[in-house]
Amino acid sequence: MNSKKVGARRRLALFDLDHTLIPIDSDYEWGEFTIALGWCDATEFKRRNAEFFAQYRAGTLDVHDYVRFATQAIRTQGAIKSVAAHARFMGEVVQKVITTQAQALVQQHRAAGDELVIVTATNEFVTRPIAGVFGVSELIAVELARDIHGNLTGEIKGTPSFREGKVTRMDQWLAARQLGWDDVETTFYTDSMNDLALLEKATHPVATNPDERLRALATERGWRILDLF
């Protein structure tokens, strides 16, 4: 438990998404889904996707390079085909792996009157419908830049919600509501050491389905450890 000031006027429950609320990496699985659709060269895409995923796990990912790669298929196919494909992805992949335990955790905070926010390093195209399944309207995700015609450019709009960027984006979210960190009591759930900056900022950090490094750190610091699946 952190010794940060409690007694806030508003309580926030912050959730990472991949491997925290859902037992998959949604961006990685979306990439695999586009391969199955024939939108990508299977061999080359799998090789690069696996490389980026390994870099993410190691904490060495260049998120800008990754987003250019990850959005190439939807930029090529266009919005209508991409949205339709994502609806299939939700039904065939995502909804099948959402657990009752994860849904119950979100509902527990909702019933307690907490404000719910999903804070993810995965882009908004992939994650907005997933947040919707959990009934969470407040999504902080990697925002995708568009050109004057509304088409995705492959670049990131603003600060990516990745590593320390999650704290920056939360700063902005709070400021937009005329709040600071001292005005809120925050519980943050995540599986990854990539989210250390936000864990350290939270009032109640919760290592959730933690990777080996985060489990060791949480044990050392006395943080709560939660295994949902």
JSON list of C-alpha atoms in Angstrom, two decimals:
[
{"chain": "A", "resi": 1, "resn": "MET", "atom": "CA", "xyz": [0.00, 0.00, 0.00]},
{"chain": "A", "resi": 2, "resn": "ASN", "atom": "CA", "xyz": [1.33, 3.41, -0.89]},
{"chain": "A", "resi": 3, "resn": "SER", "atom": "CA", "xyz": [1.47, 6.06, 1.81]},
{"chain": "A", "resi": 4, "resn": "LYS", "atom": "CA", "xyz": [0.06, 8.74, -0.47]},
{"chain": "A", "resi": 5, "resn": "LYS", "atom": "CA", "xyz": [-2.68, 11.05, 0.70]},
{"chain": "A", "resi": 6, "resn": "VAL", "atom": "CA", "xyz": [-6.11, 9.43, 0.89]},
{"chain": "A", "resi": 7, "resn": "GLY", "atom": "CA", "xyz": [-9.37, 11.21, 1.68]},
{"chain": "A", "resi": 8, "resn": "ALA", "atom": "CA", "xyz": [-10.01, 12.21, -1.90]},
{"chain": "A", "resi": 9, "resn": "ARG", "atom": "CA", "xyz": [-13.30, 13.65, -3.06]},
{"chain": "A", "resi": 10, "resn": "ARG", "atom": "CA", "xyz": [-13.40, 11.26, -6.01]},
{"chain": "A", "resi": 11, "resn": "ARG", "atom": "CA", "xyz": [-12.32, 7.65, -6.36]},
{"chain": "A", "resi": 12, "resn": "LEU", "atom": "CA", "xyz": [-10.94, 6.35, -9.62]},
{"chain": "A", "resi": 13, "resn": "ALA", "atom": "CA", "xyz": [-10.44, 2.74, -10.70]},
{"chain": "A", "resi": 14, "resn": "LEU", "atom": "CA", "xyz": [-7.84, 2.58, -13.46]},
{"chain": "A", "resi": 15, "resn": "PHE", "atom": "CA", "xyz": [-7.37, -0.58, -15.50]},
{"chain": "A", "resi": 16, "resn": "ASP", "atom": "CA", "xyz": [-4.72, -1.64, -17.94]},
{"chain": "A", "resi": 17, "resn": "LEU", "atom": "CA", "xyz": [-6.34, -3.85, -20.59]},
{"chain": "A", "resi": 18, "resn": "ASP", "atom": "CA", "xyz": [-4.14, -6.52, -22.18]},
{"chain": "A", "resi": 19, "resn": "HIS", "atom": "CA", "xyz": [-3.28, -9.37, -19.81]},
{"chain": "A", "resi": 20, "resn": "THR", "atom": "CA", "xyz": [-5.00, -7.40, -17.04]},
{"chain": "A", "resi": 21, "resn": "LEU", "atom": "CA", "xyz": [-8.71, -7.31, -17.84]},
{"chain": "A", "resi": 22, "resn": "ILE", "atom": "CA", "xyz": [-8.38, -9.70, -20.77]},
{"chain": "A", "resi": 23, "resn": "PRO", "atom": "CA", "xyz": [-5.97, -12.69, -20.93]},
{"chain": "A", "resi": 24, "resn": "ILE", "atom": "CA", "xyz": [-4.63, -11.76, -24.38]},
{"chain": "A", "resi": 25, "resn": "ASP", "atom": "CA", "xyz": [-2.74, -8.93, -26.06]},
{"chain": "A", "resi": 26, "resn": "SER", "atom": "CA", "xyz": [-5.54, -7.41, -28.14]},
{"chain": "A", "resi": 27, "resn": "ASP", "atom": "CA", "xyz": [-3.21, -5.62, -30.56]},
{"chain": "A", "resi": 28, "resn": "TYR", "atom": "CA", "xyz": [-1.18, -8.78, -31.20]},
{"chain": "A", "resi": 29, "resn": "GLU", "atom": "CA", "xyz": [-4.32, -10.87, -31.69]},
{"chain": "A", "resi": 30, "resn": "TRP", "atom": "CA", "xyz": [-5.83, -8.24, -34.01]},
{"chain": "A", "resi": 31, "resn": "GLY", "atom": "CA", "xyz": [-2.69, -8.53, -36.11]},
{"chain": "A", "resi": 32, "resn": "GLU", "atom": "CA", "xyz": [-3.09, -12.30, -36.25]},
{"chain": "A", "resi": 33, "resn": "PHE", "atom": "CA", "xyz": [-6.72, -11.80, -37.25]},
{"chain": "A", "resi": 34, "resn": "THR", "atom": "CA", "xyz": [-5.73, -9.57, -40.16]},
{"chain": "A", "resi": 35, "resn": "ILE", "atom": "CA", "xyz": [-3.37, -12.30, -41.33]},
{"chain": "A", "resi": 36, "resn": "ALA", "atom": "CA", "xyz": [-6.28, -14.75, -41.36]},
{"chain": "A", "resi": 37, "resn": "LEU", "atom": "CA", "xyz": [-8.23, -12.24, -43.46]},
{"chain": "A", "resi": 38, "resn": "GLY", "atom": "CA", "xyz": [-5.40, -12.16, -45.99]},
{"chain": "A", "resi": 39, "resn": "TRP", "atom": "CA", "xyz": [-4.68, -8.49, -45.37]},
{"chain": "A", "resi": 40, "resn": "CYS", "atom": "CA", "xyz": [-0.98, -9.03, -44.68]},
{"chain": "A", "resi": 41, "resn": "ASP", "atom": "CA", "xyz": [1.90, -11.18, -45.84]},
{"chain": "A", "resi": 42, "resn": "ALA", "atom": "CA", "xyz": [1.71, -13.88, -43.19]},
{"chain": "A", "resi": 43, "resn": "THR", "atom": "CA", "xyz": [5.39, -14.70, -42.86]},
{"chain": "A", "resi": 44, "resn": "GLU", "atom": "CA", "xyz": [6.69, -11.14, -42.71]},
{"chain": "A", "resi": 45, "resn": "PHE", "atom": "CA", "xyz": [3.87, -9.87, -40.51]},
{"chain": "A", "resi": 46, "resn": "LYS", "atom": "CA", "xyz": [4.24, -12.69, -37.99]},
{"chain": "A", "resi": 47, "resn": "ARG", "atom": "CA", "xyz": [7.99, -12.09, -37.82]},
{"chain": "A", "resi": 48, "resn": "ARG", "atom": "CA", "xyz": [7.67, -8.36, -37.18]},
{"chain": "A", "resi": 49, "resn": "ASN", "atom": "CA", "xyz": [4.66, -8.73, -34.87]},
{"chain": "A", "resi": 50, "resn": "ALA", "atom": "CA", "xyz": [6.56, -11.22, -32.72]},
{"chain": "A", "resi": 51, "resn": "GLU", "atom": "CA", "xyz": [9.59, -8.89, -32.63]},
{"chain": "A", "resi": 52, "resn": "PHE", "atom": "CA", "xyz": [7.51, -5.93, -31.49]},
{"chain": "A", "resi": 53, "resn": "PHE", "atom": "CA", "xyz": [5.73, -8.05, -28.87]},
{"chain": "A", "resi": 54, "resn": "ALA", "atom": "CA", "xyz": [9.08, -9.21, -27.47]},
{"chain": "A", "resi": 55, "resn": "GLN", "atom": "CA", "xyz": [10.28, -5.60, -27.36]},
{"chain": "A", "resi": 56, "resn": "TYR", "atom": "CA", "xyz": [7.13, -4.59, -25.49]},
{"chain": "A", "resi": 57, "resn": "ARG", "atom": "CA", "xyz": [7.66, -7.31, -22.90]},
{"chain": "A", "resi": 58, "resn": "ALA", "atom": "CA", "xyz": [11.30, -6.24, -22.54]},
{"chain": "A", "resi": 59, "resn": "GLY", "atom": "CA", "xyz": [10.41, -2.56, -22.19]},
{"chain": "A", "resi": 60, "resn": "THR", "atom": "CA", "xyz": [12.33, -1.53, -25.33]},
{"chain": "A", "resi": 61, "resn": "LEU", "atom": "CA", "xyz": [9.46, -0.91, -27.76]},
{"chain": "A", "resi": 62, "resn": "ASP", "atom": "CA", "xyz": [9.45, 2.19, -29.97]},
{"chain": "A", "resi": 63, "resn": "VAL", "atom": "CA", "xyz": [5.70, 2.79, -29.85]},
{"chain": "A", "resi": 64, "resn": "HIS", "atom": "CA", "xyz": [5.73, 5.10, -32.89]},
{"chain": "A", "resi": 65, "resn": "ASP", "atom": "CA", "xyz": [7.33, 2.44, -35.10]},
{"chain": "A", "resi": 66, "resn": "TYR", "atom": "CA", "xyz": [4.92, -0.12, -33.75]},
{"chain": "A", "resi": 67, "resn": "VAL", "atom": "CA", "xyz": [1.80, 1.95, -34.43]},
{"chain": "A", "resi": 68, "resn": "ARG", "atom": "CA", "xyz": [2.89, 2.59, -38.02]},
{"chain": "A", "resi": 69, "resn": "PHE", "atom": "CA", "xyz": [3.25, -1.17, -38.44]},
{"chain": "A", "resi": 70, "resn": "ALA", "atom": "CA", "xyz": [0.09, -2.13, -36.54]},
{"chain": "A", "resi": 71, "resn": "THR", "atom": "CA", "xyz": [-2.20, 0.27, -38.44]},
{"chain": "A", "resi": 72, "resn": "GLN", "atom": "CA", "xyz": [-0.88, -0.47, -41.92]},
{"chain": "A", "resi": 73, "resn": "ALA", "atom": "CA", "xyz": [-3.58, -3.04, -42.69]},
{"chain": "A", "resi": 74, "resn": "ILE", "atom": "CA", "xyz": [-6.51, -0.87, -41.64]},
{"chain": "A", "resi": 75, "resn": "ARG", "atom": "CA", "xyz": [-5.05, 2.12, -43.46]},
{"chain": "A", "resi": 76, "resn": "THR", "atom": "CA", "xyz": [-4.83, 0.02, -46.62]},
{"chain": "A", "resi": 77, "resn": "GLN", "atom": "CA", "xyz": [-8.27, -1.55, -46.30]},
{"chain": "A", "resi": 78, "resn": "GLY", "atom": "CA", "xyz": [-10.12, 1.61, -45.29]},
{"chain": "A", "resi": 79, "resn": "ALA", "atom": "CA", "xyz": [-12.54, 2.41, -42.50]},
{"chain": "A", "resi": 80, "resn": "ILE", "atom": "CA", "xyz": [-15.65, 0.51, -43.62]},
{"chain": "A", "resi": 81, "resn": "LYS", "atom": "CA", "xyz": [-13.91, -2.83, -44.15]},
{"chain": "A", "resi": 82, "resn": "SER", "atom": "CA", "xyz": [-11.80, -2.38, -41.03]},
{"chain": "A", "resi": 83, "resn": "VAL", "atom": "CA", "xyz": [-14.73, -1.64, -38.73]},
{"chain": "A", "resi": 84, "resn": "ALA", "atom": "CA", "xyz": [-16.64, -4.64, -40.08]},
{"chain": "A", "resi": 85, "resn": "ALA", "atom": "CA", "xyz": [-13.61, -6.86, -39.57]},
{"chain": "A", "resi": 86, "resn": "HIS", "atom": "CA", "xyz": [-13.16, -5.61, -36.04]},
{"chain": "A", "resi": 87, "resn": "ALA", "atom": "CA", "xyz": [-16.76, -6.52, -35.23]},
{"chain": "A", "resi": 88, "resn": "ARG", "atom": "CA", "xyz": [-15.96, -10.08, -36.32]},
{"chain": "A", "resi": 89, "resn": "PHE", "atom": "CA", "xyz": [-12.76, -9.97, -34.25]},
{"chain": "A", "resi": 90, "resn": "MET", "atom": "CA", "xyz": [-14.77, -9.01, -31.18]},
{"chain": "A", "resi": 91, "resn": "GLY", "atom": "CA", "xyz": [-17.14, -11.93, -31.62]},
{"chain": "A", "resi": 92, "resn": "GLU", "atom": "CA", "xyz": [-14.66, -14.56, -32.70]},
{"chain": "A", "resi": 93, "resn": "VAL", "atom": "CA", "xyz": [-11.73, -13.67, -30.43]},
{"chain": "A", "resi": 94, "resn": "VAL", "atom": "CA", "xyz": [-12.23, -11.08, -27.70]},
{"chain": "A", "resi": 95, "resn": "GLN", "atom": "CA", "xyz": [-15.63, -11.91, -26.25]},
{"chain": "A", "resi": 96, "resn": "LYS", "atom": "CA", "xyz": [-14.70, -15.58, -25.99]},
{"chain": "A", "resi": 97, "resn": "VAL", "atom": "CA", "xyz": [-11.83, -14.83, -23.58]},
{"chain": "A", "resi": 98, "resn": "ILE", "atom": "CA", "xyz": [-13.44, -12.23, -21.30]},
{"chain": "A", "resi": 99, "resn": "THR", "atom": "CA", "xyz": [-13.76, -13.84, -17.88]},
{"chain": "A", "resi": 100, "resn": "THR", "atom": "CA", "xyz": [-16.47, -13.49, -15.28]},
{"chain": "A", "resi": 101, "resn": "GLN", "atom": "CA", "xyz": [-13.74, -12.59, -12.76]},
{"chain": "A", "resi": 102, "resn": "ALA", "atom": "CA", "xyz": [-12.66, -9.55, -14.80]},
{"chain": "A", "resi": 103, "resn": "GLN", "atom": "CA", "xyz": [-16.25, -8.44, -15.33]},
{"chain": "A", "resi": 104, "resn": "ALA", "atom": "CA", "xyz": [-16.92, -8.82, -11.61]},
{"chain": "A", "resi": 105, "resn": "LEU", "atom": "CA", "xyz": [-13.87, -6.70, -10.72]},
{"chain": "A", "resi": 106, "resn": "VAL", "atom": "CA", "xyz": [-15.08, -3.84, -12.91]},
{"chain": "A", "resi": 107, "resn": "GLN", "atom": "CA", "xyz": [-18.61, -4.18, -11.57]},
{"chain": "A", "resi": 108, "resn": "GLN", "atom": "CA", "xyz": [-17.32, -4.13, -8.00]},
{"chain": "A", "resi": 109, "resn": "HIS", "atom": "CA", "xyz": [-15.78, -0.71, -8.57]},
{"chain": "A", "resi": 110, "resn": "ARG", "atom": "CA", "xyz": [-18.83, 0.51, -10.46]},
{"chain": "A", "resi": 111, "resn": "ALA", "atom": "CA", "xyz": [-21.12, -0.55, -7.62]},
{"chain": "A", "resi": 112, "resn": "ALA", "atom": "CA", "xyz": [-18.86, 1.26, -5.14]},
{"chain": "A", "resi": 113, "resn": "GLY", "atom": "CA", "xyz": [-19.37, 4.48, -7.09]},
{"chain": "A", "resi": 114, "resn": "ASP", "atom": "CA", "xyz": [-15.83, 4.66, -8.47]},
{"chain": "A", "resi": 115, "resn": "GLU", "atom": "CA", "xyz": [-15.16, 6.32, -11.82]},
{"chain": "A", "resi": 116, "resn": "LEU", "atom": "CA", "xyz": [-13.81, 3.73, -14.24]},
{"chain": "A", "resi": 117, "resn": "VAL", "atom": "CA", "xyz": [-11.01, 4.42, -16.71]},
{"chain": "A", "resi": 118, "resn": "ILE", "atom": "CA", "xyz": [-9.19, 1.98, -18.98]},
{"chain": "A", "resi": 119, "resn": "VAL", "atom": "CA", "xyz": [-5.63, 3.17, -19.57]},
{"chain": "A", "resi": 120, "resn": "THR", "atom": "CA", "xyz": [-3.97, 1.14, -22.31]},
{"chain": "A", "resi": 121, "resn": "ALA", "atom": "CA", "xyz": [-0.97, 1.35, -24.61]},
{"chain": "A", "resi": 122, "resn": "THR", "atom": "CA", "xyz": [-2.99, -0.27, -27.40]},
{"chain": "A", "resi": 123, "resn": "ASN", "atom": "CA", "xyz": [-4.55, 2.05, -29.96]},
{"chain": "A", "resi": 124, "resn": "GLU", "atom": "CA", "xyz": [-8.09, 3.37, -29.82]},
{"chain": "A", "resi": 125, "resn": "PHE", "atom": "CA", "xyz": [-9.29, 1.50, -32.92]},
{"chain": "A", "resi": 126, "resn": "VAL", "atom": "CA", "xyz": [-8.57, -1.87, -31.34]},
{"chain": "A", "resi": 127, "resn": "THR", "atom": "CA", "xyz": [-9.60, -1.05, -27.78]},
{"chain": "A", "resi": 128, "resn": "ARG", "atom": "CA", "xyz": [-12.68, 1.19, -27.91]},
{"chain": "A", "resi": 129, "resn": "PRO", "atom": "CA", "xyz": [-15.08, -1.71, -28.61]},
{"chain": "A", "resi": 130, "resn": "ILE", "atom": "CA", "xyz": [-13.41, -3.81, -25.89]},
{"chain": "A", "resi": 131, "resn": "ALA", "atom": "CA", "xyz": [-13.88, -1.04, -23.34]},
{"chain": "A", "resi": 132, "resn": "GLY", "atom": "CA", "xyz": [-17.51, -0.95, -24.44]},
{"chain": "A", "resi": 133, "resn": "VAL", "atom": "CA", "xyz": [-17.98, -4.63, -23.55]},
{"chain": "A", "resi": 134, "resn": "PHE", "atom": "CA", "xyz": [-16.90, -3.80, -20.00]},
{"chain": "A", "resi": 135, "resn": "GLY", "atom": "CA", "xyz": [-19.24, -0.80, -19.97]},
{"chain": "A", "resi": 136, "resn": "VAL", "atom": "CA", "xyz": [-16.33, 1.63, -19.55]},
{"chain": "A", "resi": 137, "resn": "SER", "atom": "CA", "xyz": [-16.77, 4.85, -21.49]},
{"chain": "A", "resi": 138, "resn": "GLU", "atom": "CA", "xyz": [-13.58, 6.56, -20.30]},
{"chain": "A", "resi": 139, "resn": "LEU", "atom": "CA", "xyz": [-10.76, 5.16, -22.43]},
{"chain": "A", "resi": 140, "resn": "ILE", "atom": "CA", "xyz": [-7.23, 6.49, -22.46]},
{"chain": "A", "resi": 141, "resn": "ALA", "atom": "CA", "xyz": [-5.55, 4.74, -25.39]},
{"chain": "A", "resi": 142, "resn": "VAL", "atom": "CA", "xyz": [-3.03, 5.57, -28.10]},
{"chain": "A", "resi": 143, "resn": "GLU", "atom": "CA", "xyz": [-4.85, 8.10, -30.26]},
{"chain": "A", "resi": 144, "resn": "LEU", "atom": "CA", "xyz": [-4.38, 7.83, -34.01]},
{"chain": "A", "resi": 145, "resn": "ALA", "atom": "CA", "xyz": [-3.64, 10.88, -36.14]},
{"chain": "A", "resi": 146, "resn": "ARG", "atom": "CA", "xyz": [-5.74, 11.57, -39.23]},
{"chain": "A", "resi": 147, "resn": "ASP", "atom": "CA", "xyz": [-5.20, 13.69, -42.32]},
{"chain": "A", "resi": 148, "resn": "ILE", "atom": "CA", "xyz": [-7.50, 16.48, -43.50]},
{"chain": "A", "resi": 149, "resn": "HIS", "atom": "CA", "xyz": [-9.73, 13.84, -45.16]},
{"chain": "A", "resi": 150, "resn": "GLY", "atom": "CA", "xyz": [-10.12, 11.88, -41.94]},
{"chain": "A", "resi": 151, "resn": "ASN", "atom": "CA", "xyz": [-7.87, 9.03, -43.00]},
{"chain": "A", "resi": 152, "resn": "LEU", "atom": "CA", "xyz": [-5.40, 7.46, -40.60]},
{"chain": "A", "resi": 153, "resn": "THR", "atom": "CA", "xyz": [-1.80, 8.50, -41.22]},
{"chain": "A", "resi": 154, "resn": "GLY", "atom": "CA", "xyz": [-0.03, 5.84, -39.17]},
{"chain": "A", "resi": 155, "resn": "GLU", "atom": "CA", "xyz": [1.24, 8.44, -36.71]},
{"chain": "A", "resi": 156, "resn": "ILE", "atom": "CA", "xyz": [0.23, 8.99, -33.11]},
{"chain": "A", "resi": 157, "resn": "LYS", "atom": "CA", "xyz": [-1.84, 11.99, -32.04]},
{"chain": "A", "resi": 158, "resn": "GLY", "atom": "CA", "xyz": [-0.50, 13.62, -28.88]},
{"chain": "A", "resi": 159, "resn": "THR", "atom": "CA", "xyz": [1.30, 11.69, -26.17]},
{"chain": "A", "resi": 160, "resn": "PRO", "atom": "CA", "xyz": [1.08, 7.91, -26.48]},
{"chain": "A", "resi": 161, "resn": "SER", "atom": "CA", "xyz": [-0.37, 6.24, -23.39]},
{"chain": "A", "resi": 162, "resn": "PHE", "atom": "CA", "xyz": [2.70, 4.05, -23.04]},
{"chain": "A", "resi": 163, "resn": "ARG", "atom": "CA", "xyz": [5.06, 3.72, -20.07]},
{"chain": "A", "resi": 164, "resn": "GLU", "atom": "CA", "xyz": [5.52, 7.23, -18.53]},
{"chain": "A", "resi": 165, "resn": "GLY", "atom": "CA", "xyz": [3.05, 8.50, -21.14]},
{"chain": "A", "resi": 166, "resn": "LYS", "atom": "CA", "xyz": [0.24, 6.91, -19.15]},
{"chain": "A", "resi": 167, "resn": "VAL", "atom": "CA", "xyz": [0.97, 9.33, -16.31]},
{"chain": "A", "resi": 168, "resn": "THR", "atom": "CA", "xyz": [1.07, 12.26, -18.75]},
{"chain": "A", "resi": 169, "resn": "ARG", "atom": "CA", "xyz": [-2.27, 11.27, -20.24]},
{"chain": "A", "resi": 170, "resn": "MET", "atom": "CA", "xyz": [-3.78, 10.85, -16.77]},
{"chain": "A", "resi": 171, "resn": "ASP", "atom": "CA", "xyz": [-2.43, 14.30, -15.86]},
{"chain": "A", "resi": 172, "resn": "GLN", "atom": "CA", "xyz": [-4.30, 15.65, -18.88]},
{"chain": "A", "resi": 173, "resn": "TRP", "atom": "CA", "xyz": [-7.47, 13.69, -18.02]},
{"chain": "A", "resi": 174, "resn": "LEU", "atom": "CA", "xyz": [-7.46, 15.07, -14.49]},
{"chain": "A", "resi": 175, "resn": "ALA", "atom": "CA", "xyz": [-6.66, 18.64, -15.58]},
{"chain": "A", "resi": 176, "resn": "ALA", "atom": "CA", "xyz": [-9.58, 18.57, -18.01]},
{"chain": "A", "resi": 177, "resn": "ARG", "atom": "CA", "xyz": [-11.80, 17.95, -14.96]},
{"chain": "A", "resi": 178, "resn": "GLN", "atom": "CA", "xyz": [-10.00, 20.60, -12.90]},
{"chain": "A", "resi": 179, "resn": "LEU", "atom": "CA", "xyz": [-8.50, 17.89, -10.70]},
{"chain": "A", "resi": 180, "resn": "GLY", "atom": "CA", "xyz": [-5.02, 17.01, -9.53]},
{"chain": "A", "resi": 181, "resn": "TRP", "atom": "CA", "xyz": [-3.62, 13.81, -8.08]},
{"chain": "A", "resi": 182, "resn": "ASP", "atom": "CA", "xyz": [-4.28, 15.06, -4.54]},
{"chain": "A", "resi": 183, "resn": "ASP", "atom": "CA", "xyz": [-7.98, 15.38, -5.38]},
{"chain": "A", "resi": 184, "resn": "VAL", "atom": "CA", "xyz": [-8.46, 11.71, -6.24]},
{"chain": "A", "resi": 185, "resn": "GLU", "atom": "CA", "xyz": [-7.92, 8.31, -4.68]},
{"chain": "A", "resi": 186, "resn": "THR", "atom": "CA", "xyz": [-6.75, 5.95, -7.39]},
{"chain": "A", "resi": 187, "resn": "THR", "atom": "CA", "xyz": [-6.60, 2.17, -7.67]},
{"chain": "A", "resi": 188, "resn": "PHE", "atom": "CA", "xyz": [-4.59, 0.97, -10.66]},
{"chain": "A", "resi": 189, "resn": "TYR", "atom": "CA", "xyz": [-4.57, -2.59, -11.98]},
{"chain": "A", "resi": 190, "resn": "THR", "atom": "CA", "xyz": [-1.85, -3.76, -14.38]},
{"chain": "A", "resi": 191, "resn": "ASP", "atom": "CA", "xyz": [0.18, -6.82, -15.26]},
{"chain": "A", "resi": 192, "resn": "SER", "atom": "CA", "xyz": [3.28, -5.10, -16.61]},
{"chain": "A", "resi": 193, "resn": "MET", "atom": "CA", "xyz": [6.48, -3.41, -15.49]},
{"chain": "A", "resi": 194, "resn": "ASN", "atom": "CA", "xyz": [5.92, -1.06, -18.42]},
{"chain": "A", "resi": 195, "resn": "ASP", "atom": "CA", "xyz": [3.32, 0.61, -16.19]},
{"chain": "A", "resi": 196, "resn": "LEU", "atom": "CA", "xyz": [5.65, 1.20, -13.25]},
{"chain": "A", "resi": 197, "resn": "ALA", "atom": "CA", "xyz": [5.34, 5.00, -13.48]},
{"chain": "A", "resi": 198, "resn": "LEU", "atom": "CA", "xyz": [1.56, 4.90, -13.08]},
{"chain": "A", "resi": 199, "resn": "LEU", "atom": "CA", "xyz": [1.75, 2.20, -10.41]},
{"chain": "A", "resi": 200, "resn": "GLU", "atom": "CA", "xyz": [4.00, 4.48, -8.38]},
{"chain": "A", "resi": 201, "resn": "LYS", "atom": "CA", "xyz": [1.59, 7.39, -8.88]},
{"chain": "A", "resi": 202, "resn": "ALA", "atom": "CA", "xyz": [-1.50, 5.44, -7.80]},
{"chain": "A", "resi": 203, "resn": "THR", "atom": "CA", "xyz": [-2.82, 5.47, -4.26]},
{"chain": "A", "resi": 204, "resn": "HIS", "atom": "CA", "xyz": [-3.47, 1.73, -4.41]},
{"chain": "A", "resi": 205, "resn": "PRO", "atom": "CA", "xyz": [-1.27, -0.10, -6.95]},
{"chain": "A", "resi": 206, "resn": "VAL", "atom": "CA", "xyz": [-2.43, -3.63, -7.75]},
{"chain": "A", "resi": 207, "resn": "ALA", "atom": "CA", "xyz": [-0.15, -6.02, -9.64]},
{"chain": "A", "resi": 208, "resn": "THR", "atom": "CA", "xyz": [-2.71, -7.97, -11.63]},
{"chain": "A", "resi": 209, "resn": "ASN", "atom": "CA", "xyz": [-1.75, -11.25, -13.30]},
{"chain": "A", "resi": 210, "resn": "PRO", "atom": "CA", "xyz": [1.76, -9.79, -12.98]},
{"chain": "A", "resi": 211, "resn": "ASP", "atom": "CA", "xyz": [4.73, -10.81, -15.06]},
{"chain": "A", "resi": 212, "resn": "GLU", "atom": "CA", "xyz": [7.69, -12.21, -13.15]},
{"chain": "A", "resi": 213, "resn": "ARG", "atom": "CA", "xyz": [9.45, -8.87, -12.68]},
{"chain": "A", "resi": 214, "resn": "LEU", "atom": "CA", "xyz": [6.35, -7.05, -11.49]},
{"chain": "A", "resi": 215, "resn": "ARG", "atom": "CA", "xyz": [5.40, -9.86, -9.12]},
{"chain": "A", "resi": 216, "resn": "ALA", "atom": "CA", "xyz": [8.83, -9.65, -7.51]},
{"chain": "A", "resi": 217, "resn": "LEU", "atom": "CA", "xyz": [8.63, -5.86, -7.22]},
{"chain": "A", "resi": 218, "resn": "ALA", "atom": "CA", "xyz": [5.09, -5.94, -5.82]},
{"chain": "A", "resi": 219, "resn": "THR", "atom": "CA", "xyz": [6.17, -8.47, -3.22]},
{"chain": "A", "resi": 220, "resn": "GLU", "atom": "CA", "xyz": [9.15, -6.30, -2.28]},
{"chain": "A", "resi": 221, "resn": "ARG", "atom": "CA", "xyz": [7.05, -3.14, -1.95]},
{"chain": "A", "resi": 222, "resn": "GLY", "atom": "CA", "xyz": [4.05, -4.74, -0.29]},
{"chain": "A", "resi": 223, "resn": "TRP", "atom": "CA", "xyz": [1.69, -3.98, -3.14]},
{"chain": "A", "resi": 224, "resn": "ARG", "atom": "CA", "xyz": [-1.45, -6.05, -3.54]},
{"chain": "A", "resi": 225, "resn": "ILE", "atom": "CA", "xyz": [-1.17, -8.93, -6.01]},
{"chain": "A", "resi": 226, "resn": "LEU", "atom": "CA", "xyz": [-4.31, -10.10, -7.79]},
{"chain": "A", "resi": 227, "resn": "ASP", "atom": "CA", "xyz": [-4.50, -13.12, -10.08]},
{"chain": "A", "resi": 228, "resn": "LEU", "atom": "CA", "xyz": [-7.69, -12.89, -12.12]},
{"chain": "A", "resi": 229, "resn": "PHE", "atom": "CA", "xyz": [-6.81, -15.71, -14.51]}
]
